[in-house]
PDB file of C-alpha atoms in Angstrom:
ATOM      1  CA  MET A  93     112.706 115.446 150.017  1.00 47.00           C
ATOM      2  CA  ALA A  94     111.108 118.157 147.847  1.00 52.00           C
ATOM      3  CA  ASP A  95     111.976 120.718 150.324  1.00 60.00           C
ATOM      4  CA  HIS A  96     115.628 120.037 149.797  1.00 71.00           C
ATOM      5  CA  ILE A  97     115.682 121.625 146.440  1.00 79.00           C
ATOM      6  CA  SER A  98     114.997 125.354 145.439  1.00 85.00           C
ATOM      7  CA  ASP A  99     111.677 126.639 144.066  1.00 85.00           C
ATOM      8  CA  GLU A 100     113.758 127.383 140.906  1.00 83.00           C
ATOM      9  CA  GLU A 101     115.114 123.575 140.713  1.00 81.00           C
ATOM     10  CA  PHE A 102     111.601 122.340 141.326  1.00 82.00           C
ATOM     11  CA  ILE A 103     110.234 124.428 138.431  1.00 84.00           C
ATOM     12  CA  GLU A 104     113.050 123.176 136.149  1.00 80.00           C
ATOM     13  CA  LEU A 105     112.395 119.508 137.033  1.00 82.00           C
ATOM     14  CA  TRP A 106     108.691 120.070 136.556  1.00 80.00           C
ATOM     15  CA  SER A 107     109.205 121.282 133.041  1.00 80.00           C
ATOM     16  CA  LEU A 108     110.817 118.083 132.117  1.00 77.00           C
ATOM     17  CA  HIS A 109     108.825 115.640 134.069  1.00 77.00           C
ATOM     18  CA  LYS A 110     105.291 117.559 133.965  1.00 77.00           C
ATOM     19  CA  THR A 111     103.453 114.955 136.288  1.00 79.00           C
ATOM     20  CA  PRO A 112     103.514 114.523 140.000  1.00 79.00           C
ATOM     21  CA  VAL A 113     103.977 110.788 139.599  1.00 75.00           C
ATOM     22  CA  LYS A 114     107.105 111.286 137.542  1.00 78.00           C
ATOM     23  CA  MET A 115     108.417 113.991 139.848  1.00 79.00           C
ATOM     24  CA  ALA A 116     107.994 111.651 142.797  1.00 78.00           C
ATOM     25  CA  ARG A 117     110.008 108.880 140.951  1.00 75.00           C
ATOM     26  CA  ALA A 118     112.686 111.272 140.088  1.00 76.00           C
ATOM     27  CA  LEU A 119     113.170 112.678 143.647  1.00 77.00           C
ATOM     28  CA  GLY A 120     112.362 109.418 145.356  1.00 76.00           C
ATOM     29  CA  ILE A 121     109.538 110.825 147.543  1.00 78.00           C
ATOM     30  CA  GLY A 122     105.889 110.408 147.862  1.00 77.00           C
ATOM     31  CA  GLU A 123     103.404 112.101 145.547  1.00 76.00           C
ATOM     32  CA  ARG A 124     101.621 114.046 148.344  1.00 78.00           C
ATOM     33  CA  ALA A 125     104.995 115.808 148.991  1.00 83.00           C
ATOM     34  CA  ILE A 126     105.058 116.800 145.384  1.00 83.00           C
ATOM     35  CA  TYR A 127     101.431 118.028 145.324  1.00 81.00           C
ATOM     36  CA  ARG A 128     102.124 120.234 148.575  1.00 83.00           C
ATOM     37  CA  ARG A 129     105.258 121.767 147.170  1.00 86.00           C
ATOM     38  CA  ARG A 130     103.792 122.417 143.799  1.00 86.00           C
ATOM     39  CA  SER A 131     100.854 124.258 145.473  1.00 85.00           C
ATOM     40  CA  ALA A 132     103.185 126.357 147.657  1.00 85.00           C
ATOM     41  CA  ILE A 133     105.281 127.357 144.637  1.00 85.00           C
ATOM     42  CA  GLU A 134     102.282 128.226 142.545  1.00 84.00           C
ATOM     43  CA  VAL A 135     101.333 130.763 145.230  1.00 84.00           C
ATOM     44  CA  ARG A 136     104.800 132.062 146.066  1.00 87.00           C
ATOM     45  CA  LYS A 137     105.910 132.511 142.443  1.00 84.00           C
ATOM     46  CA  ASN A 138     102.493 133.171 140.920  1.00 83.00           C
ATOM     47  CA  VAL A 139     103.001 130.438 138.441  1.00 82.00           C
ATOM     48  CA  ASN A 140     100.829 127.632 137.021  1.00 83.00           C
ATOM     49  CA  LEU A 141     102.575 124.232 136.953  1.00 83.00           C
ATOM     50  CA  THR A 142      99.903 122.198 135.106  1.00 79.00           C
ATOM     51  CA  THR A 143      99.976 118.667 134.917  1.00 74.00           C
ATOM     52  CA  HIS A 144     100.772 117.148 131.430  1.00 67.00           C
ATOM     53  CA  LYS A 145      97.895 114.800 130.330  1.00 55.00           C
ATOM     54  CA  GLU A 146      99.460 111.942 128.635  1.00 48.00           C
ATOM     55  CA  SER A 147      97.620 110.443 125.737  1.00 46.00           C
ATOM     56  CA  PHE A 148      97.381 106.758 126.468  1.00 45.00           C
ATOM     57  CA  THR A 149      97.192 104.273 123.742  1.00 47.00           C
ATOM     58  CA  ALA A 150      94.589 101.521 123.672  1.00 47.00           C
ATOM     59  CA  SER A 151      97.160  98.833 122.988  1.00 54.00           C
ATOM     60  CA  PRO A 152     100.938  98.045 123.104  1.00 71.00           C
ATOM     61  CA  VAL A 153     101.093  97.755 119.258  1.00 82.00           C
ATOM     62  CA  ARG A 154     104.195  99.380 117.795  1.00 83.00           C
ATOM     63  CA  PRO A 155     103.973 101.318 114.433  1.00 87.00           C
ATOM     64  CA  LYS A 156     106.803  99.265 112.861  1.00 86.00           C
ATOM     65  CA  SER A 157     109.400  96.704 113.651  1.00 91.00           C
ATOM     66  CA  GLU A 158     112.685  96.237 111.896  1.00 93.00           C
ATOM     67  CA  LEU A 159     114.286  92.697 111.747  1.00 95.00           C
ATOM     68  CA  GLY A 160     117.395  93.286 109.549  1.00 94.00           C
ATOM     69  CA  ILE A 161     117.667  89.852 108.296  1.00 96.00           C
ATOM     70  CA  GLU A 162     120.332  89.387 105.771  1.00 95.00           C
ATOM     71  CA  ASN A 163     120.369  85.503 105.199  1.00 97.00           C
ATOM     72  CA  GLY A 164     117.789  82.837 106.019  1.00 97.00           C
ATOM     73  CA  THR A 165     114.136  81.948 105.952  1.00 98.00           C
ATOM     74  CA  VAL A 166     110.989  83.854 106.989  1.00 98.00           C
ATOM     75  CA  ILE A 167     107.669  82.203 107.116  1.00 98.00           C
ATOM     76  CA  VAL A 168     104.591  84.497 106.777  1.00 98.00           C
ATOM     77  CA  PHE A 169     100.976  83.346 107.219  1.00 98.00           C
ATOM     78  CA  SER A 170      97.857  85.401 107.676  1.00 98.00           C
ATOM     79  CA  ASP A 171      94.174  85.196 108.062  1.00 97.00           C
ATOM     80  CA  ALA A 172      94.062  82.061 110.173  1.00 98.00           C
ATOM     81  CA  HIS A 173      90.715  83.065 111.815  1.00 97.00           C
ATOM     82  CA  PHE A 174      91.477  80.460 114.277  1.00 97.00           C
ATOM     83  CA  TRP A 175      88.171  78.764 115.280  1.00 96.00           C
ATOM     84  CA  PRO A 176      87.687  76.319 118.270  1.00 95.00           C
ATOM     85  CA  GLY A 177      88.039  72.632 117.359  1.00 95.00           C
ATOM     86  CA  ILE A 178      89.437  73.138 113.904  1.00 96.00           C
ATOM     87  CA  ARG A 179      92.885  72.166 112.649  1.00 97.00           C
ATOM     88  CA  THR A 180      93.390  73.122 109.123  1.00 98.00           C
ATOM     89  CA  THR A 181      95.613  71.490 106.332  1.00 98.00           C
ATOM     90  CA  ALA A 182      97.353  74.898 106.025  1.00 98.00           C
ATOM     91  CA  TYR A 183      97.933  74.988 109.622  1.00 98.00           C
ATOM     92  CA  GLN A 184      99.419  71.492 109.721  1.00 98.00           C
ATOM     93  CA  GLY A 185     101.631  72.547 106.530  1.00 98.00           C
ATOM     94  CA  LEU A 186     102.708  75.634 108.496  1.00 98.00           C
ATOM     95  CA  LEU A 187     104.184  73.302 111.267  1.00 98.00           C
ATOM     96  CA  TRP A 188     105.857  71.129 108.666  1.00 98.00           C
ATOM     97  CA  ALA A 189     107.525  74.267 107.223  1.00 98.00           C
ATOM     98  CA  ILE A 190     108.725  75.472 110.398  1.00 98.00           C
ATOM     99  CA  GLU A 191     110.169  72.138 111.163  1.00 98.00           C
ATOM    100  CA  LYS A 192     111.981  71.891 107.738  1.00 98.00           C
ATOM    101  CA  PHE A 193     113.224  75.349 107.230  1.00 98.00           C
ATOM    102  CA  GLU A 194     113.933  76.471 110.855  1.00 98.00           C
ATOM    103  CA  PRO A 195     113.065  80.088 110.017  1.00 98.00           C
ATOM    104  CA  LYS A 196     114.773  83.196 111.455  1.00 97.00           C
ATOM    105  CA  ALA A 197     111.279  84.624 111.891  1.00 98.00           C
ATOM    106  CA  VAL A 198     107.745  83.561 111.807  1.00 98.00           C
ATOM    107  CA  ILE A 199     105.190  86.464 111.028  1.00 98.00           C
ATOM    108  CA  CYS A 200     101.659  86.275 111.664  1.00 98.00           C
ATOM    109  CA  ASN A 201     100.331  88.648 109.177  1.00 98.00           C
ATOM    110  CA  GLY A 202      97.146  89.590 110.927  1.00 96.00           C
ATOM    111  CA  ASP A 203      93.490  88.296 111.481  1.00 97.00           C
ATOM    112  CA  ALA A 204      94.661  85.238 113.700  1.00 97.00           C
ATOM    113  CA  PHE A 205      91.518  86.392 115.819  1.00 96.00           C
ATOM    114  CA  ASP A 206      88.307  86.476 113.970  1.00 94.00           C
ATOM    115  CA  GLY A 207      85.911  88.347 116.233  1.00 89.00           C
ATOM    116  CA  ALA A 208      82.716  86.793 114.855  1.00 88.00           C
ATOM    117  CA  SER A 209      80.582  87.504 117.812  1.00 90.00           C
ATOM    118  CA  ILE A 210      81.672  91.172 118.034  1.00 86.00           C
ATOM    119  CA  SER A 211      81.386  91.983 114.277  1.00 80.00           C
ATOM    120  CA  ARG A 212      79.612  94.899 113.163  1.00 71.00           C
ATOM    121  CA  HIS A 213      77.821  92.518 110.722  1.00 70.00           C
ATOM    122  CA  PRO A 214      74.875  90.617 111.984  1.00 71.00           C
ATOM    123  CA  PRO A 215      74.860  86.726 112.100  1.00 71.00           C
ATOM    124  CA  LEU A 216      73.535  84.766 109.206  1.00 71.00           C
ATOM    125  CA  GLY A 217      69.984  83.858 110.436  1.00 72.00           C
ATOM    126  CA  TRP A 218      70.398  81.844 113.646  1.00 73.00           C
ATOM    127  CA  THR A 219      73.946  80.806 113.199  1.00 76.00           C
ATOM    128  CA  ARG A 220      75.754  80.601 116.571  1.00 81.00           C
ATOM    129  CA  THR A 221      79.361  81.925 116.651  1.00 87.00           C
ATOM    130  CA  PRO A 222      81.968  81.266 119.158  1.00 91.00           C
ATOM    131  CA  SER A 223      82.430  83.448 122.105  1.00 93.00           C
ATOM    132  CA  VAL A 224      85.342  85.893 122.480  1.00 93.00           C
ATOM    133  CA  ILE A 225      86.983  83.707 125.194  1.00 95.00           C
ATOM    134  CA  ASP A 226      86.565  80.651 123.024  1.00 95.00           C
ATOM    135  CA  GLU A 227      88.211  82.353 120.090  1.00 95.00           C
ATOM    136  CA  LEU A 228      90.993  83.731 122.277  1.00 95.00           C
ATOM    137  CA  ASN A 229      91.635  80.257 123.604  1.00 96.00           C
ATOM    138  CA  ALA A 230      91.671  78.868 120.058  1.00 96.00           C
ATOM    139  CA  CYS A 231      94.264  81.532 119.124  1.00 97.00           C
ATOM    140  CA  LYS A 232      96.382  80.781 122.194  1.00 96.00           C
ATOM    141  CA  GLU A 233      96.413  77.036 121.481  1.00 97.00           C
ATOM    142  CA  LYS A 234      97.487  77.526 117.886  1.00 97.00           C
ATOM    143  CA  LEU A 235      99.870  80.395 118.312  1.00 97.00           C
ATOM    144  CA  GLY A 236     101.405  78.759 121.334  1.00 96.00           C
ATOM    145  CA  GLU A 237     102.054  75.612 119.265  1.00 98.00           C
ATOM    146  CA  ILE A 238     103.598  77.759 116.502  1.00 98.00           C
ATOM    147  CA  SER A 239     105.903  79.653 118.977  1.00 97.00           C
ATOM    148  CA  ASP A 240     106.967  76.410 120.837  1.00 97.00           C
ATOM    149  CA  LEU A 241     108.084  74.669 117.704  1.00 98.00           C
ATOM    150  CA  ALA A 242     109.652  77.881 116.157  1.00 97.00           C
ATOM    151  CA  LYS A 243     111.784  78.215 119.461  1.00 96.00           C
ATOM    152  CA  LYS A 244     112.495  74.600 119.591  1.00 97.00           C
ATOM    153  CA  LYS A 245     114.067  74.834 116.038  1.00 97.00           C
ATOM    154  CA  ARG A 246     115.815  78.134 116.443  1.00 96.00           C
ATOM    155  CA  HIS A 247     116.110  79.570 120.110  1.00 93.00           C
ATOM    156  CA  ASN A 248     116.385  83.146 118.905  1.00 94.00           C
ATOM    157  CA  VAL A 249     113.536  82.958 116.290  1.00 96.00           C
ATOM    158  CA  LYS A 250     111.616  86.369 116.051  1.00 96.00           C
ATOM    159  CA  LEU A 251     107.914  86.044 116.497  1.00 97.00           C
ATOM    160  CA  MET A 252     106.120  88.786 114.877  1.00 97.00           C
ATOM    161  CA  PHE A 253     102.330  89.677 114.805  1.00 97.00           C
ATOM    162  CA  THR A 254     101.216  92.622 112.302  1.00 97.00           C
ATOM    163  CA  MET A 255      97.700  93.621 113.343  1.00 95.00           C
ATOM    164  CA  GLY A 256      94.795  92.870 111.080  1.00 94.00           C
ATOM    165  CA  ASN A 257      91.407  94.440 110.922  1.00 93.00           C
ATOM    166  CA  HIS A 258      89.734  91.287 112.733  1.00 93.00           C
ATOM    167  CA  ASP A 259      92.298  91.402 115.376  1.00 93.00           C
ATOM    168  CA  ALA A 260      91.385  95.077 116.048  1.00 91.00           C
ATOM    169  CA  ARG A 261      87.797  94.095 116.598  1.00 91.00           C
ATOM    170  CA  TYR A 262      88.928  92.852 120.061  1.00 91.00           C
ATOM    171  CA  GLU A 263      89.886  96.174 121.437  1.00 86.00           C
ATOM    172  CA  ALA A 264      87.804  98.417 119.257  1.00 86.00           C
ATOM    173  CA  ARG A 265      84.622  96.994 120.998  1.00 87.00           C
ATOM    174  CA  LEU A 266      86.234  97.643 124.445  1.00 86.00           C
ATOM    175  CA  ALA A 267      87.410 101.131 123.559  1.00 83.00           C
ATOM    176  CA  ALA A 268      83.969 101.992 122.374  1.00 83.00           C
ATOM    177  CA  ASN A 269      82.092 100.731 125.189  1.00 86.00           C
ATOM    178  CA  ALA A 270      84.482 100.942 128.267  1.00 86.00           C
ATOM    179  CA  PRO A 271      86.940 103.684 127.443  1.00 82.00           C
ATOM    180  CA  GLN A 272      87.630 104.169 131.231  1.00 84.00           C
ATOM    181  CA  TYR A 273      89.672 100.814 131.142  1.00 82.00           C
ATOM    182  CA  VAL A 274      92.297 102.097 128.747  1.00 79.00           C
ATOM    183  CA  GLN A 275      95.574 100.323 129.541  1.00 79.00           C
ATOM    184  CA  THR A 276      93.993  97.703 131.923  1.00 85.00           C
ATOM    185  CA  PRO A 277      95.707  94.327 131.412  1.00 86.00           C
ATOM    186  CA  GLY A 278      93.942  92.140 129.140  1.00 89.00           C
ATOM    187  CA  PHE A 279      92.030  94.914 127.401  1.00 88.00           C
ATOM    188  CA  SER A 280      94.497  94.797 124.415  1.00 90.00           C
ATOM    189  CA  ILE A 281      94.775  91.648 122.358  1.00 93.00           C
ATOM    190  CA  ALA A 282      98.511  91.841 122.436  1.00 93.00           C
ATOM    191  CA  ASP A 283      98.204  91.262 126.127  1.00 92.00           C
ATOM    192  CA  HIS A 284      97.100  87.695 125.493  1.00 94.00           C
ATOM    193  CA  PHE A 285     100.155  86.823 123.383  1.00 94.00           C
ATOM    194  CA  PRO A 286     103.274  87.960 125.388  1.00 92.00           C
ATOM    195  CA  GLU A 287     105.617  85.673 123.185  1.00 94.00           C
ATOM    196  CA  TRP A 288     104.590  87.650 119.994  1.00 95.00           C
ATOM    197  CA  SER A 289     105.613  91.131 119.207  1.00 94.00           C
ATOM    198  CA  PHE A 290     102.825  93.250 117.748  1.00 95.00           C
ATOM    199  CA  CYS A 291     103.273  96.003 115.191  1.00 95.00           C
ATOM    200  CA  MET A 292     101.496  97.492 112.190  1.00 95.00           C
ATOM    201  CA  SER A 293     104.279  96.550 109.836  1.00 96.00           C
ATOM    202  CA  THR A 294     107.327  94.288 109.999  1.00 97.00           C
ATOM    203  CA  TRP A 295     110.373  95.427 107.710  1.00 97.00           C
ATOM    204  CA  VAL A 296     112.284  92.288 107.239  1.00 97.00           C
ATOM    205  CA  THR A 297     114.857  94.243 105.299  1.00 96.00           C
ATOM    206  CA  ASP A 298     114.875  97.974 104.232  1.00 95.00           C
ATOM    207  CA  ASP A 299     113.299  96.719 101.044  1.00 97.00           C
ATOM    208  CA  VAL A 300     110.697  94.081 102.149  1.00 98.00           C
ATOM    209  CA  VAL A 301     107.736  94.989 104.284  1.00 98.00           C
ATOM    210  CA  VAL A 302     105.202  92.780 105.731  1.00 98.00           C
ATOM    211  CA  LYS A 303     101.741  94.350 106.867  1.00 97.00           C
ATOM    212  CA  HIS A 304      98.231  93.026 106.783  1.00 97.00           C
ATOM    213  CA  ARG A 305      96.901  95.116 104.038  1.00 96.00           C
ATOM    214  CA  TYR A 306      97.208  97.984 101.700  1.00 96.00           C
ATOM    215  CA  LYS A 307      95.265  98.342  98.515  1.00 95.00           C
ATOM    216  CA  GLY A 308      92.222  96.290  97.557  1.00 94.00           C
ATOM    217  CA  GLY A 309      90.716  94.452  94.474  1.00 94.00           C
ATOM    218  CA  ILE A 310      91.953  91.595  92.179  1.00 94.00           C
ATOM    219  CA  HIS A 311      95.148  93.648  91.237  1.00 97.00           C
ATOM    220  CA  ALA A 312      96.166  94.270  94.688  1.00 97.00           C
ATOM    221  CA  THR A 313      99.535  92.673  94.733  1.00 98.00           C
ATOM    222  CA  HIS A 314     100.552  94.672  91.718  1.00 98.00           C
ATOM    223  CA  ASN A 315      99.264  97.997  92.891  1.00 97.00           C
ATOM    224  CA  ASN A 316     100.823  97.142  96.358  1.00 97.00           C
ATOM    225  CA  THR A 317     104.305  96.938  95.234  1.00 98.00           C
ATOM    226  CA  VAL A 318     104.030  99.828  92.714  1.00 97.00           C
ATOM    227  CA  GLY A 319     102.412 102.186  95.390  1.00 96.00           C
ATOM    228  CA  ALA A 320     104.828 101.049  98.084  1.00 96.00           C
ATOM    229  CA  GLY A 321     107.857 101.265  96.064  1.00 96.00           C
ATOM    230  CA  LYS A 322     109.118  98.066  97.921  1.00 97.00           C
ATOM    231  CA  THR A 323     108.431  94.323  98.005  1.00 98.00           C
ATOM    232  CA  ILE A 324     105.363  94.171 100.241  1.00 98.00           C
ATOM    233  CA  VAL A 325     103.664  90.989 101.763  1.00 98.00           C
ATOM    234  CA  THR A 326     100.062  91.431 102.738  1.00 98.00           C
ATOM    235  CA  GLY A 327      97.183  89.166 103.645  1.00 98.00           C
ATOM    236  CA  HIS A 328      93.506  90.245 104.019  1.00 96.00           C
ATOM    237  CA  LEU A 329      92.431  89.084 100.566  1.00 96.00           C
ATOM    238  CA  HIS A 330      93.210  85.359 101.062  1.00 97.00           C
ATOM    239  CA  SER A 331      94.341  85.154  97.354  1.00 97.00           C
ATOM    240  CA  LEU A 332      97.751  83.492  97.773  1.00 98.00           C
ATOM    241  CA  LYS A 333      99.880  84.698  95.023  1.00 98.00           C
ATOM    242  CA  VAL A 334     103.049  86.471  93.850  1.00 98.00           C
ATOM    243  CA  THR A 335     103.116  89.255  91.470  1.00 98.00           C
ATOM    244  CA  PRO A 336     106.508  90.488  90.224  1.00 98.00           C
ATOM    245  CA  TYR A 337     107.167  94.083  89.134  1.00 98.00           C
ATOM    246  CA  ALA A 338     110.319  95.517  87.435  1.00 97.00           C
ATOM    247  CA  ASP A 339     111.554  99.094  86.829  1.00 95.00           C
ATOM    248  CA  TYR A 340     114.784 100.849  86.838  1.00 94.00           C
ATOM    249  CA  ASN A 341     115.364  99.767  90.301  1.00 90.00           C
ATOM    250  CA  GLY A 342     115.037  96.192  89.485  1.00 94.00           C
ATOM    251  CA  ASN A 343     112.666  93.375  90.547  1.00 95.00           C
ATOM    252  CA  ARG A 344     110.348  93.515  93.573  1.00 98.00           C
ATOM    253  CA  PHE A 345     107.136  91.595  94.524  1.00 98.00           C
ATOM    254  CA  GLY A 346     103.572  92.025  95.678  1.00 98.00           C
ATOM    255  CA  VAL A 347     102.881  88.827  97.766  1.00 98.00           C
ATOM    256  CA  ASP A 348      99.386  87.698  99.189  1.00 98.00           C
ATOM    257  CA  THR A 349      99.774  85.191 101.763  1.00 98.00           C
ATOM    258  CA  GLY A 350      96.393  83.617 101.402  1.00 98.00           C
ATOM    259  CA  THR A 351      94.442  82.243 104.307  1.00 98.00           C
ATOM    260  CA  LEU A 352      95.532  79.739 107.012  1.00 98.00           C
ATOM    261  CA  ALA A 353      91.793  78.736 107.310  1.00 97.00           C
ATOM    262  CA  GLU A 354      89.852  76.539 105.071  1.00 96.00           C
ATOM    263  CA  ILE A 355      88.381  78.590 102.445  1.00 95.00           C
ATOM    264  CA  ASN A 356      84.785  77.227 103.080  1.00 92.00           C
ATOM    265  CA  GLY A 357      85.262  77.284 106.939  1.00 90.00           C
ATOM    266  CA  PRO A 358      82.337  78.398 109.148  1.00 91.00           C
ATOM    267  CA  GLN A 359      84.300  81.797 109.665  1.00 88.00           C
ATOM    268  CA  PHE A 360      83.117  82.591 106.085  1.00 87.00           C
ATOM    269  CA  ASP A 361      79.431  81.592 106.246  1.00 80.00           C
ATOM    270  CA  TYR A 362      78.662  85.007 105.352  1.00 78.00           C
ATOM    271  CA  ALA A 363      79.768  84.253 101.772  1.00 77.00           C
ATOM    272  CA  GLU A 364      76.406  82.290 101.361  1.00 79.00           C
ATOM    273  CA  GLU A 365      78.271  79.507  99.556  1.00 81.00           C
ATOM    274  CA  ASN A 366      79.198  81.759  96.650  1.00 87.00           C
ATOM    275  CA  PRO A 367      82.565  80.749  94.977  1.00 89.00           C
ATOM    276  CA  GLN A 368      85.568  82.745  96.403  1.00 87.00           C
ATOM    277  CA  ASN A 369      88.619  83.419  94.765  1.00 92.00           C
ATOM    278  CA  HIS A 370      90.525  82.132  97.932  1.00 96.00           C
ATOM    279  CA  ARG A 371      93.329  79.932  98.559  1.00 97.00           C
ATOM    280  CA  SER A 372      94.639  78.273 101.618  1.00 98.00           C
ATOM    281  CA  GLY A 373      98.323  78.440 102.341  1.00 98.00           C
ATOM    282  CA  PHE A 374     101.137  80.717 103.328  1.00 98.00           C
ATOM    283  CA  ALA A 375     104.354  82.284 102.114  1.00 98.00           C
ATOM    284  CA  VAL A 376     108.205  81.269 102.462  1.00 98.00           C
ATOM    285  CA  LEU A 377     110.619  84.068 101.937  1.00 98.00           C
ATOM    286  CA  THR A 378     114.423  83.227 101.577  1.00 98.00           C
ATOM    287  CA  PHE A 379     116.947  85.915 101.776  1.00 98.00           C
ATOM    288  CA  LYS A 380     120.659  85.789 100.536  1.00 97.00           C
ATOM    289  CA  ASP A 381     123.032  88.712 101.163  1.00 96.00           C
ATOM    290  CA  GLY A 382     120.270  91.014 102.166  1.00 94.00           C
ATOM    291  CA  GLN A 383     118.372  90.313  98.808  1.00 96.00           C
ATOM    292  CA  LEU A 384     115.007  88.542  98.672  1.00 98.00           C
ATOM    293  CA  LEU A 385     114.873  85.445  96.361  1.00 98.00           C
ATOM    294  CA  TRP A 386     111.713  84.794  94.419  1.00 98.00           C
ATOM    295  CA  PRO A 387     109.001  84.281  96.957  1.00 98.00           C
ATOM    296  CA  GLU A 388     107.573  80.794  97.429  1.00 98.00           C
ATOM    297  CA  LEU A 389     104.064  79.705  98.277  1.00 98.00           C
ATOM    298  CA  VAL A 390     102.877  76.568 100.195  1.00 98.00           C
ATOM    299  CA  HIS A 391      99.436  75.693  99.065  1.00 98.00           C
ATOM    300  CA  LYS A 392      96.825  73.307 100.309  1.00 98.00           C
ATOM    301  CA  TRP A 393      96.576  70.364  97.636  1.00 98.00           C
ATOM    302  CA  ALA A 394      93.895  68.200  99.419  1.00 98.00           C
ATOM    303  CA  ASP A 395      92.804  67.365 103.006  1.00 98.00           C
ATOM    304  CA  GLY A 396      96.236  66.670 104.797  1.00 98.00           C
ATOM    305  CA  GLN A 397      98.378  67.450 101.932  1.00 98.00           C
ATOM    306  CA  VAL A 398     100.251  70.535 100.702  1.00 98.00           C
ATOM    307  CA  GLU A 399     102.127  71.326  97.496  1.00 98.00           C
ATOM    308  CA  PHE A 400     105.515  72.981  97.510  1.00 98.00           C
ATOM    309  CA  ARG A 401     108.331  73.160  94.887  1.00 97.00           C
ATOM    310  CA  GLY A 402     106.699  70.492  92.775  1.00 97.00           C
ATOM    311  CA  GLU A 403     105.993  68.051  95.428  1.00 98.00           C
ATOM    312  CA  VAL A 404     102.867  66.968  97.330  1.00 98.00           C
ATOM    313  CA  ILE A 405     103.720  66.656 101.093  1.00 98.00           C
ATOM    314  CA  ASP A 406     101.667  64.658 103.522  1.00 98.00           C
ATOM    315  CA  VAL A 407     101.101  66.731 106.639  1.00 98.00           C
ATOM    316  CA  SER A 408      98.178  64.938 108.193  1.00 97.00           C
ATOM    317  CA  GLY A 409      99.980  63.766 111.160  1.00 93.00           C
ATOM    318  CA  LEU A 410     101.037  67.338 112.343  1.00 93.00           C
TER     319      LEU A 410
END
């Protein structure tokens, strides 16, 4: 009980725990006893034992994750913008690649969720967009299929999800309009995908970082690796390309992982049928003795077909 320790011991413990809840846990007693003892000590000792107000984060998204992969394959896809009822060729190609390469990690590099109905941009005319729950269910279906296959091929595969700007729409809307519900289960997008580890960046090795975006523009991949000083794998721009860069430290790369969506899909109606410098596909990274080999891309060739390493592969049955 709180009465079994001295005032000085209570004050010392309070300086460590700073809240009645944590004090109660530490002493194995009820919070009411802590409140009573605190009030009595404040009067007797003429001290103010203030409660530390913890700063709660709106989501369980870690700043960074480190994988430490020395050898093996890592598959990185991004910008799926999963839409109800649509199964894209690039998505089928992703399943083919997981089946073939049995990756040590699969990284969803942001924007699996689109959030069309909660976008700050108005709809195009009378265009109807999926509801949040419809989009969430589409994401659960596709990410669930990916995780099930990846775990079937390698039981200890790492499933990473680096947050994208579209993913952030989910809790940004909630945080702006219902801040009282902070840390309520379900109010973070990460709560809906417990098999995936959410973070802002994934460091595959000390020299290779995967994150949703860094710099913009047509030369983004070049500027990304120059600015980062590391090989950096990004999404966001949907361009699907590899840009090498060499200096006294040797070769490194700026990689854009394209989009898992169809480039003219309904998610992108805002483009008003204008040509887009986008490509549908994803990246395959191979590591040997801690070093990244030249990054490879899987690209949609035609409906139901992808190209990789000089071959056209039929993925229509996946």
